[in-house]
Coordinates of C-alpha atoms and ligand atoms in Angstrom, one line a residue:
M165 CA 131.6 98.0 50.5
A166 CA 131.8 101.3 49.6
A167 CA 127.7 101.5 49.7
R168 CA 126.4 103.3 53.1
A169 CA 124.1 103.7 55.3
S170 CA 122.4 106.1 57.5
I171 CA 119.7 107.1 60.5
V172 CA 118.8 110.1 61.3
V173 CA 117.0 110.2 65.1
V174 CA 115.4 113.7 65.4
G175 CA 114.7 115.0 69.3
G176 CA 116.8 113.9 72.4
G177 CA 114.2 113.1 74.6
L178 CA 113.6 109.8 75.8
A179 CA 112.0 108.3 72.8
G180 CA 115.1 109.7 70.9
M181 CA 116.8 108.1 73.1
S182 CA 115.4 104.9 73.3
A183 CA 115.3 104.7 69.3
A184 CA 119.4 105.9 68.7
I185 CA 120.5 102.9 71.4
E186 CA 117.9 100.4 69.4
A187 CA 119.7 101.3 66.3
L188 CA 122.9 101.3 67.2
R189 CA 122.7 97.6 69.0
Q190 CA 120.8 96.4 66.2
T191 CA 123.2 97.6 63.6
S192 CA 126.3 96.8 65.9
H193 CA 127.1 94.0 63.5
I194 CA 127.1 96.3 60.3
A195 CA 129.9 97.9 59.3
G196 CA 128.7 101.4 57.5
V197 CA 125.7 101.8 59.1
T198 CA 125.5 105.4 61.3
V199 CA 122.9 107.0 63.0
A200 CA 123.1 110.6 63.8
L201 CA 120.5 111.9 66.8
L202 CA 119.9 115.8 65.9
E203 CA 118.6 117.6 69.2
K204 CA 117.8 121.7 69.0
E205 CA 118.5 122.6 72.5
A206 CA 121.8 123.1 73.7
R207 CA 121.0 119.8 75.8
T208 CA 119.4 116.3 75.2
G209 CA 116.7 115.3 78.1
G210 CA 113.2 117.5 76.5
N211 CA 110.2 116.6 78.5
S212 CA 111.6 113.6 79.5
G213 CA 113.7 114.9 81.7
K214 CA 110.6 116.4 83.8
A215 CA 108.9 113.3 84.6
S216 CA 108.4 112.6 88.4
S217 CA 106.0 110.7 89.3
G218 CA 106.8 107.0 86.8
I219 CA 106.9 105.3 84.0
N220 CA 104.7 102.2 84.2
G221 CA 104.9 98.6 83.8
V222 CA 103.5 95.1 84.7
L223 CA 104.7 91.9 85.7
T224 CA 108.3 93.8 86.4
R225 CA 111.3 92.2 88.8
T226 CA 109.2 95.4 91.1
Q227 CA 106.1 94.6 91.2
K228 CA 106.7 90.7 91.3
S229 CA 108.9 91.6 95.1
K230 CA 106.0 93.4 96.3
G231 CA 103.3 91.0 95.4
I232 CA 101.2 92.1 93.1
H233 CA 99.5 90.5 90.6
D234 CA 98.8 93.0 87.9
S235 CA 97.8 91.5 84.1
V236 CA 98.7 93.2 81.1
E237 CA 94.8 92.7 80.3
A238 CA 94.5 94.4 83.4
F239 CA 96.9 97.4 82.1
V240 CA 95.6 97.4 78.2
Q241 CA 91.4 97.8 79.9
D242 CA 92.9 100.8 82.3
T243 CA 94.0 102.2 79.1
L244 CA 91.3 101.8 77.0
K245 CA 89.0 103.5 79.3
S246 CA 91.0 106.3 80.2
G247 CA 91.1 106.6 76.1
H248 CA 87.1 107.0 76.5
G249 CA 87.4 105.1 72.9
R250 CA 89.3 107.1 71.6
S251 CA 92.8 104.9 71.7
N252 CA 94.1 102.4 68.9
E253 CA 93.6 99.2 70.9
T254 CA 96.4 97.6 68.4
L255 CA 99.0 100.5 70.1
V256 CA 97.5 100.2 73.2
A257 CA 97.6 95.8 73.5
K258 CA 101.5 96.1 72.4
L259 CA 102.5 99.9 75.3
A260 CA 100.8 96.9 77.6
R261 CA 102.5 93.9 76.3
D262 CA 105.7 95.0 76.0
S263 CA 105.6 97.1 79.7
T264 CA 107.9 94.3 81.2
Q265 CA 110.6 94.7 78.5
A266 CA 110.2 98.0 79.0
V267 CA 111.2 98.6 83.0
S268 CA 113.8 95.7 82.8
W269 CA 115.4 97.4 80.3
L270 CA 116.2 100.3 82.0
Q271 CA 116.9 98.7 85.1
E272 CA 118.9 95.6 83.9
D273 CA 120.5 97.2 80.5
F274 CA 121.0 100.6 82.7
K275 CA 120.7 99.7 86.2
L276 CA 118.0 102.4 86.8
D277 CA 116.5 101.8 90.6
L278 CA 113.0 102.1 89.5
D279 CA 111.9 100.6 93.2
V280 CA 109.3 102.2 93.8
L281 CA 106.0 102.1 93.1
A282 CA 102.7 104.2 93.2
R283 CA 98.8 103.5 92.3
L284 CA 97.9 106.4 90.0
G285 CA 94.3 108.1 88.8
G286 CA 92.9 105.5 86.6
H287 CA 94.8 101.9 87.5
S288 CA 93.9 99.1 89.2
F289 CA 97.1 98.5 90.9
P290 CA 100.3 99.6 92.0
R291 CA 102.1 99.7 88.5
T292 CA 104.0 103.0 88.0
H293 CA 107.4 102.9 88.8
R294 CA 109.7 105.6 90.2
R295 CA 113.2 106.3 92.3
P296 CA 113.9 106.1 95.2
D297 CA 115.6 108.5 97.5
L298 CA 119.1 109.1 97.8
D299 CA 120.8 110.1 101.2
G300 CA 118.2 111.7 101.7
K301 CA 118.4 113.4 98.7
P302 CA 115.4 112.9 95.5
Q303 CA 116.3 111.2 92.6
P304 CA 114.1 112.5 90.1
V305 CA 112.9 109.1 87.5
G306 CA 112.5 111.5 84.2
W307 CA 115.9 113.3 84.7
G308 CA 117.5 110.4 86.2
I309 CA 116.7 108.0 82.4
V310 CA 117.1 110.6 80.9
S311 CA 120.6 111.5 81.9
T312 CA 122.0 107.4 82.4
L313 CA 121.0 107.3 78.4
G314 CA 122.6 110.1 77.6
R315 CA 125.4 109.1 79.1
H316 CA 125.4 106.1 78.1
L317 CA 124.8 107.8 73.7
G318 CA 127.6 110.2 74.9
E319 CA 130.9 106.1 75.5
V320 CA 129.3 105.5 72.5
A321 CA 129.7 108.7 70.5
A322 CA 133.1 109.0 71.8
L323 CA 134.1 105.2 71.1
E324 CA 132.5 104.7 67.6
N325 CA 132.4 108.3 66.4
A326 CA 132.8 106.7 62.7
R327 CA 129.1 105.1 63.7
F328 CA 127.7 107.3 66.2
K329 CA 127.3 111.8 66.6
L330 CA 124.9 113.1 69.1
V331 CA 124.5 116.7 67.7
T332 CA 122.5 119.5 70.1
G333 CA 121.7 122.9 68.8
A334 CA 120.6 121.4 66.0
R335 CA 117.1 122.3 64.9
V336 CA 115.4 120.4 62.2
I337 CA 113.8 123.0 60.0
K338 CA 112.6 119.7 57.2
L339 CA 112.4 116.9 55.8
L340 CA 114.4 116.9 52.5
P341 CA 111.5 114.2 49.9
A342 CA 113.3 111.5 47.8
T343 CA 112.1 111.9 44.3
Q344 CA 110.5 108.1 44.8
G345 CA 108.4 108.5 47.9
G346 CA 109.1 108.8 51.0
V347 CA 111.7 110.7 53.1
A348 CA 115.3 111.2 51.7
G349 CA 117.5 113.5 55.3
V350 CA 116.5 116.2 56.5
V351 CA 117.7 120.1 56.8
Y352 CA 118.5 121.5 60.2
E353 CA 120.3 125.0 61.5
T354 CA 122.9 125.9 63.8
I355 CA 123.6 129.3 65.3
D356 CA 127.5 130.5 65.5
P357 CA 127.5 131.3 69.5
D358 CA 130.0 134.2 68.7
T359 CA 128.2 135.4 65.6
K360 CA 124.5 134.2 66.0
V361 CA 124.9 133.9 62.2
I362 CA 122.3 130.7 61.5
Q363 CA 123.8 128.1 59.3
Q364 CA 122.2 126.0 57.6
H365 CA 122.7 122.1 56.8
S366 CA 121.7 119.1 55.3
M367 CA 122.2 115.7 56.3
H368 CA 121.4 112.2 54.0
S369 CA 119.2 109.8 55.7
D370 CA 117.6 106.4 54.8
V371 CA 115.5 106.6 57.4
V372 CA 114.5 109.7 59.8
V373 CA 112.3 108.6 63.6
L374 CA 110.7 111.5 64.3
A375 CA 110.5 112.4 68.6
T376 CA 110.3 115.9 68.6
G377 CA 107.5 115.9 71.3
G378 CA 104.4 117.8 72.2
F379 CA 103.3 120.1 71.6
G380 CA 101.8 122.3 75.1
G381 CA 104.4 124.6 75.6
E382 CA 103.9 127.2 73.2
G383 CA 103.5 129.0 75.6
S384 CA 102.1 132.6 74.7
K385 CA 102.8 132.1 70.4
P386 CA 100.2 129.1 70.3
H387 CA 100.1 127.3 66.6
Y388 CA 98.8 124.7 66.8
L389 CA 96.6 125.2 70.4
K390 CA 95.4 128.0 68.8
Q391 CA 94.0 126.2 65.8
Y392 CA 93.0 123.2 67.8
A393 CA 92.1 124.3 71.3
P394 CA 91.5 127.8 71.4
Q395 CA 90.3 127.3 74.8
L396 CA 93.3 126.8 76.6
V397 CA 94.8 129.4 75.4
G398 CA 96.3 131.1 77.7
L399 CA 96.6 128.3 80.9
P400 CA 100.2 128.2 82.2
A401 CA 101.7 124.6 81.0
T402 CA 103.9 122.3 82.6
N403 CA 106.1 122.0 79.3
G404 CA 109.7 122.9 78.4
A405 CA 109.3 126.0 75.9
F406 CA 111.2 123.4 73.0
A407 CA 107.7 121.6 73.0
T408 CA 105.5 123.0 69.9
G409 CA 105.5 120.4 67.6
D410 CA 108.1 121.1 65.3
G411 CA 107.8 117.3 64.1
L412 CA 104.1 118.0 62.6
G413 CA 104.7 120.0 59.8
L414 CA 107.1 118.3 59.2
A415 CA 105.9 114.8 59.4
A416 CA 102.7 116.6 58.3
A417 CA 104.9 118.3 54.7
L418 CA 105.2 114.6 53.7
G419 CA 101.9 113.6 53.9
A420 CA 101.2 112.0 57.3
E421 CA 98.3 112.4 58.8
L422 CA 97.6 114.2 62.2
V423 CA 95.4 113.0 64.5
D424 CA 93.6 114.2 67.7
M425 CA 95.0 116.9 67.6
D426 CA 92.1 118.4 69.7
Q427 CA 92.5 115.5 73.0
V428 CA 95.0 118.3 75.0
Q429 CA 95.6 117.2 78.7
V430 CA 95.5 119.6 80.9
H431 CA 96.9 118.1 84.6
P432 CA 94.5 119.1 87.3
T433 CA 97.9 120.1 89.7
G434 CA 100.5 122.2 88.2
F435 CA 102.4 123.9 91.5
V436 CA 100.4 127.7 92.0
K437 CA 104.2 129.6 93.9
S438 CA 103.0 131.9 95.8
T439 CA 106.0 134.6 94.8
D440 CA 105.3 134.0 91.4
P441 CA 101.7 133.1 90.6
G442 CA 101.1 134.2 88.1
N443 CA 104.4 132.5 86.1
P444 CA 102.5 130.5 82.8
T445 CA 104.8 128.3 83.3
K446 CA 104.1 125.5 86.4
F447 CA 106.0 123.5 88.2
L448 CA 104.0 120.0 88.5
A449 CA 102.6 118.6 91.4
A450 CA 103.6 114.9 91.0
E451 CA 100.6 112.9 90.6
A452 CA 102.4 110.9 93.0
L453 CA 101.3 113.2 96.2
R454 CA 97.5 111.8 95.5
G455 CA 98.5 108.4 94.8
E456 CA 100.5 108.3 98.4
G457 CA 97.7 109.9 99.8
G458 CA 97.6 113.4 99.2
I459 CA 94.7 115.5 98.7
L460 CA 92.3 118.2 97.6
L461 CA 90.5 120.5 99.0
N462 CA 88.6 124.1 97.6
G463 CA 88.8 126.9 99.5
L464 CA 85.8 126.5 102.5
G465 CA 87.8 123.0 102.8
R466 CA 86.3 120.5 101.5
R467 CA 86.8 118.1 99.1
F468 CA 85.0 117.4 96.0
V469 CA 86.3 114.7 93.8
N470 CA 88.3 111.8 93.6
E471 CA 92.2 112.7 94.4
L472 CA 92.5 109.5 92.3
D473 CA 90.2 109.9 89.2
T474 CA 91.9 110.5 85.7
R475 CA 93.2 113.4 85.0
D476 CA 90.4 114.3 82.7
Q477 CA 88.1 114.0 85.3
V478 CA 89.7 115.8 88.7
T479 CA 90.7 118.8 86.4
D480 CA 87.1 119.0 85.4
A481 CA 86.0 118.8 88.6
M482 CA 88.7 121.5 90.1
N483 CA 87.3 123.7 87.5
K484 CA 83.3 123.4 88.2
F485 CA 83.7 123.4 92.4
C486 CA 87.4 125.3 93.0
S487 CA 87.0 129.1 91.3
A488 CA 89.7 131.5 93.0
P489 CA 87.6 133.6 95.3
D490 CA 87.0 130.6 97.1
T491 CA 91.4 129.8 97.5
R492 CA 92.2 132.9 99.8
A493 CA 94.5 130.9 101.6
R494 CA 98.8 131.7 101.4
H495 CA 101.6 130.6 102.0
S496 CA 103.2 131.4 105.4
A497 CA 106.5 133.0 103.5
S498 CA 103.8 135.4 101.9
T499 CA 101.6 138.3 103.1
E500 CA 100.8 138.5 99.6
E501 CA 96.6 137.6 98.9
I502 CA 96.2 135.1 95.8
P503 CA 95.0 137.0 93.3
K504 CA 92.6 136.5 91.9
E505 CA 94.5 134.4 88.8
P506 CA 94.5 131.7 88.4
L507 CA 90.5 130.9 87.5
T508 CA 90.8 127.9 89.3
A509 CA 93.1 127.0 92.1
A510 CA 92.8 124.0 95.3
F511 CA 94.9 122.9 98.0
L512 CA 96.6 119.2 97.6
V513 CA 97.2 118.4 101.6
L514 CA 99.7 115.4 102.6
S515 CA 99.3 114.0 105.6
Q516 CA 102.3 113.0 108.2
A517 CA 102.0 109.5 106.6
A518 CA 101.3 110.0 103.4
A519 CA 104.3 112.3 103.1
D520 CA 105.7 109.9 104.3
S521 CA 105.1 107.2 101.8
F522 CA 106.4 110.0 98.7
G523 CA 109.1 110.7 99.8
H524 CA 110.9 113.5 101.6
G525 CA 113.4 114.2 99.2
A526 CA 110.5 115.2 97.0
L527 CA 108.9 116.8 99.1
G528 CA 112.0 119.0 100.6
F529 CA 112.5 119.8 97.1
Y530 CA 109.1 121.6 96.7
E531 CA 109.4 123.5 99.5
K532 CA 112.6 125.0 99.2
M533 CA 111.4 126.2 95.1
G534 CA 108.7 127.7 97.6
L535 CA 105.7 125.3 96.1
M536 CA 104.7 123.4 99.3
S537 CA 104.4 124.8 102.9
R538 CA 104.3 122.9 106.5
A539 CA 101.4 123.3 109.3
G540 CA 102.1 121.9 113.2
G541 CA 99.4 120.7 113.6
L542 CA 94.8 121.1 112.2
E543 CA 94.5 124.7 113.9
E544 CA 97.4 126.0 112.1
L545 CA 96.2 124.4 109.1
A546 CA 93.4 125.2 109.3
A547 CA 94.3 128.7 110.1
T548 CA 96.4 129.0 106.9
L549 CA 94.6 128.5 105.0
R550 CA 91.9 130.3 105.8
V551 CA 89.2 127.6 106.1
D552 CA 86.9 126.9 109.4
Q553 CA 88.4 125.0 111.3
A554 CA 86.0 122.3 112.1
V555 CA 85.4 121.8 108.5
L556 CA 89.0 120.8 107.8
R557 CA 88.6 118.3 110.5
K558 CA 85.1 116.6 109.3
T559 CA 86.5 116.6 106.0
L560 CA 90.1 114.9 107.0
Q561 CA 87.7 112.9 109.4
D562 CA 85.5 111.5 106.7
H563 CA 88.3 110.7 104.5
D564 CA 89.1 108.3 107.1
S565 CA 86.1 106.4 107.9
A566 CA 85.4 106.1 104.8
R567 CA 89.3 104.1 104.6
D568 CA 88.4 102.3 107.6
K569 CA 85.0 101.2 106.7
G570 CA 86.7 99.8 103.2
T571 CA 83.7 101.3 101.1
H572 CA 83.6 104.1 98.4
D573 CA 83.4 107.5 99.5
E574 CA 80.4 110.4 98.5
F575 CA 83.5 111.1 95.1
G576 CA 83.2 107.1 94.5
K577 CA 87.2 106.6 96.0
S578 CA 87.7 103.8 97.0
V579 CA 91.5 103.6 97.3
F580 CA 93.2 105.7 100.3
P581 CA 96.3 105.6 100.3
Q582 CA 96.9 106.7 103.9
S583 CA 94.2 108.8 106.1
A584 CA 94.3 112.1 105.7
L585 CA 94.3 113.0 108.9
N586 CA 96.9 113.4 111.7
P587 CA 97.1 111.1 114.8
L588 CA 97.0 113.8 117.8
T589 CA 99.3 113.6 119.6
P590 CA 99.7 115.8 123.6
S591 CA 101.4 119.2 123.1
D592 CA 103.6 118.0 125.9
D593 CA 104.9 115.1 123.7
K594 CA 108.1 115.9 121.4
L595 CA 106.8 113.9 118.6
Q596 CA 104.9 116.2 117.7
I597 CA 107.0 118.6 115.4
Q598 CA 107.4 115.4 113.8
I599 CA 104.1 115.0 112.9
Q600 CA 103.6 117.9 110.5
Y601 CA 100.5 118.6 107.5
Y602 CA 101.7 119.5 104.1
W603 CA 100.6 121.7 101.9
G604 CA 100.3 123.7 98.8
I605 CA 98.4 125.1 95.8
V606 CA 97.7 124.0 92.5
T607 CA 95.6 124.8 89.2
P608 CA 94.9 123.4 86.6
S609 CA 98.1 123.0 83.4
I610 CA 98.8 122.3 79.9
H611 CA 100.5 119.5 80.6
Y612 CA 100.5 116.4 77.7
T613 CA 99.6 116.2 73.8
M614 CA 97.8 113.2 72.9
G615 CA 97.5 113.6 69.0
G616 CA 100.0 113.9 66.9
V617 CA 101.2 112.3 63.7
R618 CA 99.2 109.0 63.2
F619 CA 101.6 105.7 63.6
D620 CA 101.0 102.3 63.4
D621 CA 102.8 99.6 66.2
M622 CA 105.6 99.2 64.1
A623 CA 106.2 102.7 64.8
R624 CA 105.9 103.3 61.0
V625 CA 104.4 107.0 59.9
L626 CA 101.1 106.5 58.2
R627 CA 99.8 108.8 55.2
A628 CA 96.8 110.9 55.1
A629 CA 95.7 109.3 51.4
D630 CA 95.8 106.6 51.4
G631 CA 97.4 105.3 55.6
A632 CA 99.6 103.5 53.9
P633 CA 103.4 103.9 55.6
I634 CA 105.8 106.7 54.7
P635 CA 108.7 105.0 53.5
G636 CA 111.9 105.6 55.8
L637 CA 110.0 107.8 58.1
L638 CA 108.6 106.2 61.9
A639 CA 108.2 108.3 64.6
A640 CA 107.8 107.5 68.3
G641 CA 106.7 109.6 71.7
E642 CA 104.2 113.3 72.2
V643 CA 104.6 113.6 68.2
T644 CA 102.3 110.4 67.4
G645 CA 98.8 110.2 68.5
G646 CA 96.0 107.7 68.9
L647 CA 97.7 105.5 71.5
H648 CA 96.2 107.7 74.6
G649 CA 92.7 108.4 72.5
A650 CA 91.2 111.5 74.9
N651 CA 92.8 111.4 77.8
R652 CA 97.3 109.3 78.6
L653 CA 97.2 107.8 82.2
G654 CA 99.9 109.7 84.1
G655 CA 103.6 106.8 83.8
N656 CA 102.1 106.0 80.2
S657 CA 104.3 108.7 78.4
L658 CA 107.4 107.4 79.5
L659 CA 106.7 104.5 78.8
E660 CA 106.2 105.0 75.3
C661 CA 108.9 106.5 74.8
V662 CA 111.0 103.4 75.4
V663 CA 108.9 100.9 73.8
Y664 CA 108.0 103.0 70.6
G665 CA 111.4 104.5 70.9
R666 CA 113.1 101.2 71.0
E667 CA 111.0 99.8 68.2
A668 CA 111.0 102.9 66.2
G669 CA 115.0 101.8 66.5
R670 CA 114.4 98.1 65.7
Q671 CA 112.3 99.0 62.6
A672 CA 114.7 101.8 61.5
A673 CA 117.7 99.3 61.1
T674 CA 115.8 96.6 59.7
L675 CA 114.6 99.3 56.6
V676 CA 118.7 100.4 56.6
T677 CA 120.4 96.8 56.5
S678 CA 117.9 95.8 53.6
A679 CA 118.1 98.6 52.0
F680 CA 121.9 98.0 52.4
F681 CA 122.1 94.2 51.7
A682 CA 119.3 95.0 48.4
Ligands
LIG78 C1 106.5 118.4 83.9 C2 106.9 117.0 83.5 C3 106.4 116.0 84.2 C4 105.9 114.4 84.1 N1 105.6 113.4 84.3 C5 105.8 112.2 83.9 C6 105.6 111.1 84.5 O1 105.9 110.8 85.7 N2 105.4 110.1 83.7 C7 105.3 109.3 82.6 O2 105.0 108.5 82.1 N3 105.0 110.9 81.9 C8 105.4 112.1 82.4 N4 105.4 113.2 81.9 C9 105.4 113.5 80.2 C10 107.0 112.7 79.8 O3 107.4 113.3 80.1 C11 106.4 113.2 78.0 O4 105.4 113.3 77.5 C12 107.4 111.9 77.1 O5 108.4 112.4 78.2 C13 107.9 112.6 75.7 O6 109.4 112.6 75.6 P1 109.7 112.5 74.2 O7 110.8 112.0 74.4 O8 108.2 112.5 72.9 O9 109.7 114.1 73.1 P2 110.5 114.9 75.2 O10 111.0 114.4 76.0 O11 109.8 116.4 75.3 O12 111.7 115.4 74.0 C14 111.7 115.8 72.5 C15 112.8 116.7 72.0 O13 113.7 117.2 71.3 C16 113.4 118.6 70.4 N5 113.3 118.9 69.5 C17 112.3 118.8 69.7 N6 112.0 119.7 67.8 C18 113.5 119.6 67.6 C19 114.0 119.6 66.3 N7 112.4 120.9 65.4 N8 115.0 120.1 65.7 C20 115.9 119.0 67.3 N9 114.7 118.7 68.5 C21 113.4 119.3 68.1 C22 113.4 118.8 71.7 O14 114.0 120.1 71.8 C23 113.5 117.8 72.5 O15 114.0 118.0 73.4 C24 105.3 114.6 82.3 C25 105.7 115.9 81.7 C26 105.9 116.9 81.7 C27 106.5 118.1 80.9
LIG79 C1 95.0 101.0 64.6 O1 96.6 101.0 64.9 C2 96.8 99.7 63.7 C3 98.1 99.2 63.2 O2 99.1 99.5 64.7 C4 95.8 100.0 62.3 O3 95.7 98.3 61.6 C5 94.6 100.0 62.4 O4 93.6 100.3 61.7 C6 93.9 100.7 63.1 N1 92.6 101.1 64.0 C7 91.9 102.1 64.0 C8 90.0 101.6 64.5 O5 92.5 102.8 63.6

């Protein structure tokens, strides 16, 4: 057979890796089909590698073993509710339906131990899977997943180099249009490390899968942000600087429709580092910190929100109730005042019970990074945060009494994972040094872009002019829009990468094999 067929995947985060792996598996029996994965950075992983809270799934082996009676329907409803009526129900239904398989793909095929479950904001059940500490060390979930899949792809590239190629340092700058419409390949740039000379290459392909991620990392060069969400320009962000929305321009040039571009998720809890408070890139305080019982306090030592509300609601409440002049705390290590910027900041406080349940591996990591500190008792905590001790005590007590009563509190919180107040220990008790509070300062940060290329449940990119699929162009992950509507639920993005990445891989395989035998 002389004819060859090829698939190019653009972007080496979780969506791109899932697509490449699935495309390779589905075409393994056909000689002459090649797959290439192009990544502009020196290493793969993208924002997927930064994920720390986990991946959602219902009816998984982990949920079953813990006796959690979740359902696809409950997951669909939570996701639609969070999207405030903007999500496409077909896309959401597939996400939820395929979530069981997506998690088991990682757990069984790749032996990833995703057996810790948290209930994140906006979820009716604990369904966000992450990895346990190993020998007291954290095993960050996103990095664990992308390094495992990356290793697998590296092995395929080594064993079957005629069939699969991974090219890093390759920035795709153009999609080549096919004469009969659709896509015929890509143009990408590489930079010679010695001479710094930029070289252009073109690569033919029958199918292109766009998996280039979002545009939350534009930073000081806002392009899409300036155009679609100018009010957010200047906010810090949790994203890597590679997240510049490249795929949006590539697809739009072929006529793709962009949807929900103004829907940008501001995560309420980017860590403010006391030694570097003005840094525009924030390390994310994992949502699981609140999911495991962490609470938020304003500068007066009062709670102001249901910590397990959706991200948009928590951010809104912070902007309302936590202006800078109230937040006068400092880390014990630093003598510098928190400056007026950022404008909004709150304290994130964990009791010992919440800390134990979150895991000391990751907490220790935050401490080492200078993002969280400890306080021995309530007195010390109040003094460090510079809040009134009586106010702080009442805040924690009120939280716990609502927890004991099993009612809603004044902020509408009805799930209280742990008590907020540490048990009092006699002053001579040796245990006292082991019962502590853990705290950090957090500020709203650009986190995720819900908008992107319009696509359907077969991962096909749709044309603006008539809504028809653009032949040969597929997309998955954060580059797509329409799934999360106005607000993405925590844990749904890693999931979308696996569900729609694999779907794109399957569709790509179907397209090239049908073209092949036609
Ligand atoms: C700090 C942080 C924590 C998060 N935690 C969670 C979590 O716990 N759970 C969850 O579900 N979601 C989480 N998210 C969101 C989630 O990680 C991302 O939305 C998701 O992983 C995006 O995956 P992706 O594959 O679409 O894009 P990415 O993982 O960002 O990968 C895109 C890749 O494409 C490459 N690329 C871009 N343009 C080009 C180009 N022109 N040519 C070649 N390559 C290109 C990029 O360099 C990048 O490597 C978190 C996000 C952040 C920033
Ligand atoms: C939702 O997506 C499906 C395809 O996946 C499409 O058929 C449908 O028209 C979309 N609905 C809306 C309201 O856009």
